[in-house]
PDB file of C-alpha atoms in Angstrom:
ATOM      1  CA  UNK A  34       0.004   0.011   0.020  1.00  0.00           C
ATOM      2  CA  UNK A  35       1.448   3.372  -1.062  1.00  0.00           C
ATOM      3  CA  UNK A  36       1.481   6.640   0.776  1.00  0.00           C
ATOM      4  CA  UNK A  37      -1.149   9.281   0.114  1.00  0.00           C
ATOM      5  CA  UNK A  38      -0.291  12.546  -1.517  1.00  0.00           C
ATOM      6  CA  UNK A  39       0.567  15.420   0.849  1.00  0.00           C
ATOM      7  CA  UNK A  40      -1.017  18.783   0.089  1.00  0.00           C
ATOM      8  CA  UNK A  41       1.768  21.262  -0.494  1.00  0.00           C
ATOM      9  CA  UNK A  42       1.114  24.194   1.758  1.00  0.00           C
ATOM     10  CA  UNK A  43       2.971  25.816   4.618  1.00  0.00           C
ATOM     11  CA  UNK A  44       2.909  23.789   7.830  1.00  0.00           C
ATOM     12  CA  UNK A  45       1.541  26.098  10.493  1.00  0.00           C
ATOM     13  CA  UNK A  46       2.716  24.129  13.540  1.00  0.00           C
ATOM     14  CA  UNK A  47       6.278  25.265  14.212  1.00  0.00           C
ATOM     15  CA  UNK A  48       7.509  21.967  15.664  1.00  0.00           C
ATOM     16  CA  UNK A  49       5.955  19.869  12.831  1.00  0.00           C
ATOM     17  CA  UNK A  50       7.448  22.296  10.308  1.00  0.00           C
ATOM     18  CA  UNK A  51      10.920  21.868  11.830  1.00  0.00           C
ATOM     19  CA  UNK A  52      10.643  18.057  11.922  1.00  0.00           C
ATOM     20  CA  UNK A  53       9.457  17.973   8.285  1.00  0.00           C
ATOM     21  CA  UNK A  54      12.314  20.323   7.276  1.00  0.00           C
ATOM     22  CA  UNK A  55      14.907  18.130   8.965  1.00  0.00           C
ATOM     23  CA  UNK A  56      13.590  14.879   7.475  1.00  0.00           C
ATOM     24  CA  UNK A  57      13.180  16.323   3.941  1.00  0.00           C
ATOM     25  CA  UNK A  58      16.577  18.071   4.113  1.00  0.00           C
ATOM     26  CA  UNK A  59      18.273  14.797   5.105  1.00  0.00           C
ATOM     27  CA  UNK A  60      16.422  12.988   2.305  1.00  0.00           C
ATOM     28  CA  UNK A  61      17.488  15.590  -0.209  1.00  0.00           C
ATOM     29  CA  UNK A  62      21.123  15.447   0.964  1.00  0.00           C
ATOM     30  CA  UNK A  63      21.014  11.634   0.746  1.00  0.00           C
ATOM     31  CA  UNK A  64      19.550  11.698  -2.805  1.00  0.00           C
ATOM     32  CA  UNK A  65      22.250  14.232  -3.894  1.00  0.00           C
ATOM     33  CA  UNK A  66      24.999  11.955  -2.543  1.00  0.00           C
ATOM     34  CA  UNK A  67      23.511   8.898  -4.185  1.00  0.00           C
ATOM     35  CA  UNK A  68      23.149  10.664  -7.537  1.00  0.00           C
ATOM     36  CA  UNK A  69      26.766  11.804  -7.396  1.00  0.00           C
ATOM     37  CA  UNK A  70      28.045   8.275  -6.604  1.00  0.00           C
ATOM     38  CA  UNK A  71      25.805   6.270  -8.936  1.00  0.00           C
ATOM     39  CA  UNK A  72      26.031   8.563 -11.923  1.00  0.00           C
ATOM     40  CA  UNK A  73      29.436  10.171 -11.317  1.00  0.00           C
ATOM     41  CA  UNK A  74      27.680  13.575 -11.423  1.00  0.00           C
ATOM     42  CA  UNK A  75      29.121  16.780 -10.065  1.00  0.00           C
ATOM     43  CA  UNK A  76      26.551  18.081  -7.575  1.00  0.00           C
ATOM     44  CA  UNK A  77      26.322  21.068  -5.331  1.00  0.00           C
ATOM     45  CA  UNK A  78      23.315  21.493  -3.028  1.00  0.00           C
ATOM     46  CA  UNK A  79      22.741  24.577  -0.891  1.00  0.00           C
ATOM     47  CA  UNK A  80      19.937  24.831   1.655  1.00  0.00           C
ATOM     48  CA  UNK A  81      19.138  27.710   4.013  1.00  0.00           C
ATOM     49  CA  UNK A  82      16.672  27.087   6.831  1.00  0.00           C
ATOM     50  CA  UNK A  83      14.111  29.720   7.655  1.00  0.00           C
ATOM     51  CA  UNK A  84      16.419  30.752  10.474  1.00  0.00           C
ATOM     52  CA  UNK A  85      19.253  31.287   8.024  1.00  0.00           C
ATOM     53  CA  UNK A  86      21.273  28.199   8.930  1.00  0.00           C
ATOM     54  CA  UNK A  87      23.308  26.827   5.992  1.00  0.00           C
ATOM     55  CA  UNK A  88      23.272  23.172   4.944  1.00  0.00           C
ATOM     56  CA  UNK A  89      25.295  22.112   1.918  1.00  0.00           C
ATOM     57  CA  UNK A  90      26.556  19.133   0.011  1.00  0.00           C
ATOM     58  CA  UNK A  91      29.134  19.060  -2.795  1.00  0.00           C
ATOM     59  CA  UNK A  92      30.510  16.039  -4.521  1.00  0.00           C
ATOM     60  CA  UNK A  93      33.731  17.787  -5.634  1.00  0.00           C
ATOM     61  CA  UNK A  94      34.012  21.068  -3.752  1.00  0.00           C
ATOM     62  CA  UNK A  95      31.404  23.792  -3.498  1.00  0.00           C
ATOM     63  CA  UNK A  96      33.693  26.581  -4.793  1.00  0.00           C
ATOM     64  CA  UNK A  97      34.849  24.554  -7.816  1.00  0.00           C
ATOM     65  CA  UNK A  98      31.268  23.601  -8.713  1.00  0.00           C
ATOM     66  CA  UNK A  99      29.976  27.191  -8.339  1.00  0.00           C
ATOM     67  CA  UNK A 100      32.807  28.588 -10.497  1.00  0.00           C
ATOM     68  CA  UNK A 101      31.958  25.994 -13.109  1.00  0.00           C
ATOM     69  CA  UNK A 102      28.306  26.979 -12.931  1.00  0.00           C
ATOM     70  CA  UNK A 103      29.165  30.691 -13.411  1.00  0.00           C
ATOM     71  CA  UNK A 104      31.308  29.866 -16.430  1.00  0.00           C
ATOM     72  CA  UNK A 105      28.468  27.826 -18.004  1.00  0.00           C
ATOM     73  CA  UNK A 106      26.007  30.717 -17.629  1.00  0.00           C
ATOM     74  CA  UNK A 107      28.247  32.927 -19.783  1.00  0.00           C
ATOM     75  CA  UNK A 108      27.697  35.787 -17.362  1.00  0.00           C
ATOM     76  CA  UNK A 109      30.869  37.571 -16.312  1.00  0.00           C
ATOM     77  CA  UNK A 110      29.874  38.066 -12.683  1.00  0.00           C
ATOM     78  CA  UNK A 111      32.004  41.141 -12.086  1.00  0.00           C
ATOM     79  CA  UNK A 112      30.855  43.080 -15.179  1.00  0.00           C
ATOM     80  CA  UNK A 113      27.171  42.372 -14.666  1.00  0.00           C
ATOM     81  CA  UNK A 114      26.731  44.752 -11.747  1.00  0.00           C
ATOM     82  CA  UNK A 115      28.855  47.395 -13.455  1.00  0.00           C
ATOM     83  CA  UNK A 116      26.943  47.053 -16.719  1.00  0.00           C
ATOM     84  CA  UNK A 117      23.618  47.227 -14.872  1.00  0.00           C
ATOM     85  CA  UNK A 118      24.709  50.335 -12.983  1.00  0.00           C
ATOM     86  CA  UNK A 119      25.823  51.989 -16.240  1.00  0.00           C
ATOM     87  CA  UNK A 120      22.458  51.181 -17.892  1.00  0.00           C
ATOM     88  CA  UNK A 121      20.567  52.738 -14.975  1.00  0.00           C
ATOM     89  CA  UNK A 122      22.863  55.821 -15.092  1.00  0.00           C
ATOM     90  CA  UNK A 123      22.124  56.262 -18.808  1.00  0.00           C
ATOM     91  CA  UNK A 124      18.408  55.863 -18.164  1.00  0.00           C
ATOM     92  CA  UNK A 125      18.549  58.519 -15.440  1.00  0.00           C
ATOM     93  CA  UNK A 126      20.333  60.903 -17.808  1.00  0.00           C
ATOM     94  CA  UNK A 127      17.672  60.384 -20.503  1.00  0.00           C
ATOM     95  CA  UNK A 128      14.821  60.866 -18.045  1.00  0.00           C
ATOM     96  CA  UNK A 129      16.388  64.044 -16.636  1.00  0.00           C
ATOM     97  CA  UNK A 130      16.778  65.458 -20.160  1.00  0.00           C
ATOM     98  CA  UNK A 131      13.070  64.649 -20.921  1.00  0.00           C
ATOM     99  CA  UNK A 132      12.034  66.210 -17.607  1.00  0.00           C
ATOM    100  CA  UNK A 133      13.922  69.445 -18.292  1.00  0.00           C
ATOM    101  CA  UNK A 134      12.518  69.628 -21.848  1.00  0.00           C
ATOM    102  CA  UNK A 135       8.934  69.194 -20.516  1.00  0.00           C
ATOM    103  CA  UNK A 136       9.548  71.860 -17.871  1.00  0.00           C
ATOM    104  CA  UNK A 137      10.887  74.239 -20.540  1.00  0.00           C
ATOM    105  CA  UNK A 138       7.843  73.569 -22.776  1.00  0.00           C
ATOM    106  CA  UNK A 139       5.484  74.126 -19.849  1.00  0.00           C
ATOM    107  CA  UNK A 140       7.141  77.476 -19.070  1.00  0.00           C
ATOM    108  CA  UNK A 141       6.862  78.472 -22.720  1.00  0.00           C
ATOM    109  CA  UNK A 142       3.175  77.512 -22.831  1.00  0.00           C
ATOM    110  CA  UNK A 143       2.641  79.666 -19.705  1.00  0.00           C
ATOM    111  CA  UNK A 144       4.333  82.622 -21.435  1.00  0.00           C
ATOM    112  CA  UNK A 145       7.463  82.433 -19.322  1.00  0.00           C
ATOM    113  CA  UNK A 146      11.113  82.252 -20.432  1.00  0.00           C
ATOM    114  CA  UNK A 147      10.398  83.233 -24.021  1.00  0.00           C
ATOM    115  CA  UNK A 148      13.672  85.189 -24.485  1.00  0.00           C
ATOM    116  CA  UNK A 149      15.840  82.392 -25.859  1.00  0.00           C
ATOM    117  CA  UNK A 150      13.224  81.344 -28.485  1.00  0.00           C
ATOM    118  CA  UNK A 151      13.789  82.254 -32.175  1.00  0.00           C
ATOM    119  CA  UNK A 152      11.083  83.394 -34.606  1.00  0.00           C
ATOM    120  CA  UNK A 153      10.265  79.849 -35.814  1.00  0.00           C
ATOM    121  CA  UNK A 154       9.950  78.518 -32.251  1.00  0.00           C
ATOM    122  CA  UNK A 155       7.727  81.434 -31.272  1.00  0.00           C
ATOM    123  CA  UNK A 156       5.569  80.791 -34.314  1.00  0.00           C
ATOM    124  CA  UNK A 157       5.198  77.120 -33.398  1.00  0.00           C
ATOM    125  CA  UNK A 158       4.350  78.055 -29.801  1.00  0.00           C
ATOM    126  CA  UNK A 159       1.741  80.524 -31.064  1.00  0.00           C
ATOM    127  CA  UNK A 160       0.185  77.729 -33.205  1.00  0.00           C
ATOM    128  CA  UNK A 161       0.108  75.371 -30.251  1.00  0.00           C
ATOM    129  CA  UNK A 162      -1.555  78.008 -28.065  1.00  0.00           C
ATOM    130  CA  UNK A 163      -4.087  78.857 -30.742  1.00  0.00           C
ATOM    131  CA  UNK A 164      -4.941  75.131 -31.125  1.00  0.00           C
ATOM    132  CA  UNK A 165      -5.335  74.752 -27.373  1.00  0.00           C
ATOM    133  CA  UNK A 166      -7.474  77.855 -27.182  1.00  0.00           C
ATOM    134  CA  UNK A 167      -9.655  76.615 -30.010  1.00  0.00           C
ATOM    135  CA  UNK A 168     -10.128  73.244 -28.263  1.00  0.00           C
ATOM    136  CA  UNK A 169     -10.963  74.959 -24.974  1.00  0.00           C
ATOM    137  CA  UNK A 170     -13.541  77.182 -26.688  1.00  0.00           C
ATOM    138  CA  UNK A 171     -15.039  74.232 -28.509  1.00  0.00           C
ATOM    139  CA  UNK A 172     -15.394  72.281 -25.206  1.00  0.00           C
ATOM    140  CA  UNK A 173     -16.836  75.340 -23.487  1.00  0.00           C
ATOM    141  CA  UNK A 174     -19.383  75.795 -26.264  1.00  0.00           C
ATOM    142  CA  UNK A 175     -20.318  72.062 -26.059  1.00  0.00           C
ATOM    143  CA  UNK A 176     -20.871  72.306 -22.310  1.00  0.00           C
ATOM    144  CA  UNK A 177     -23.003  75.426 -22.689  1.00  0.00           C
ATOM    145  CA  UNK A 178     -25.138  73.737 -25.410  1.00  0.00           C
ATOM    146  CA  UNK A 179     -25.639  70.721 -23.169  1.00  0.00           C
ATOM    147  CA  UNK A 180     -26.673  72.969 -20.280  1.00  0.00           C
ATOM    148  CA  UNK A 181     -29.097  74.837 -22.519  1.00  0.00           C
ATOM    149  CA  UNK A 182     -30.662  71.576 -23.678  1.00  0.00           C
ATOM    150  CA  UNK A 183     -31.046  70.432 -20.080  1.00  0.00           C
ATOM    151  CA  UNK A 184     -32.741  73.765 -19.156  1.00  0.00           C
ATOM    152  CA  UNK A 185     -35.085  73.479 -22.172  1.00  0.00           C
ATOM    153  CA  UNK A 186     -36.073  69.960 -21.136  1.00  0.00           C
ATOM    154  CA  UNK A 187     -36.750  71.164 -17.572  1.00  0.00           C
ATOM    155  CA  UNK A 188     -38.874  74.101 -18.834  1.00  0.00           C
ATOM    156  CA  UNK A 189     -40.866  71.877 -21.176  1.00  0.00           C
ATOM    157  CA  UNK A 190     -41.464  69.186 -18.605  1.00  0.00           C
TER     158      UNK A 190
END
């Protein structure tokens, strides 16, 4: 007769959880050892308990196996952090430039800081403002028409 399936969920009872951890950890370490002996496999197993205690098994030296793993992943470990930092730095520079451009545009639209603009830029700004004014007037007219319709309906009711 076989064992029943165990539902995989966190064990709430602290003592039962610790007992289960110890038994399963020992089983995992035993299986890793057996696999390394039977199949001549290079194995490294690292386990941290919920309290941070380290348990490990290595068939041919943990450092050697981890170095081999890093070489296989084709990730130069030292350059990864530096490359990531450089990417974030470039992203920050781009975002700062966009932010400054948006602030400058906002000041121009508010009629501030117009001194450095040339004739073409002033003309483009004028067109933008005229377009914005036209849209604002159109929306204002639409709202007024809707209000007038509502008032007519109330008067006729």
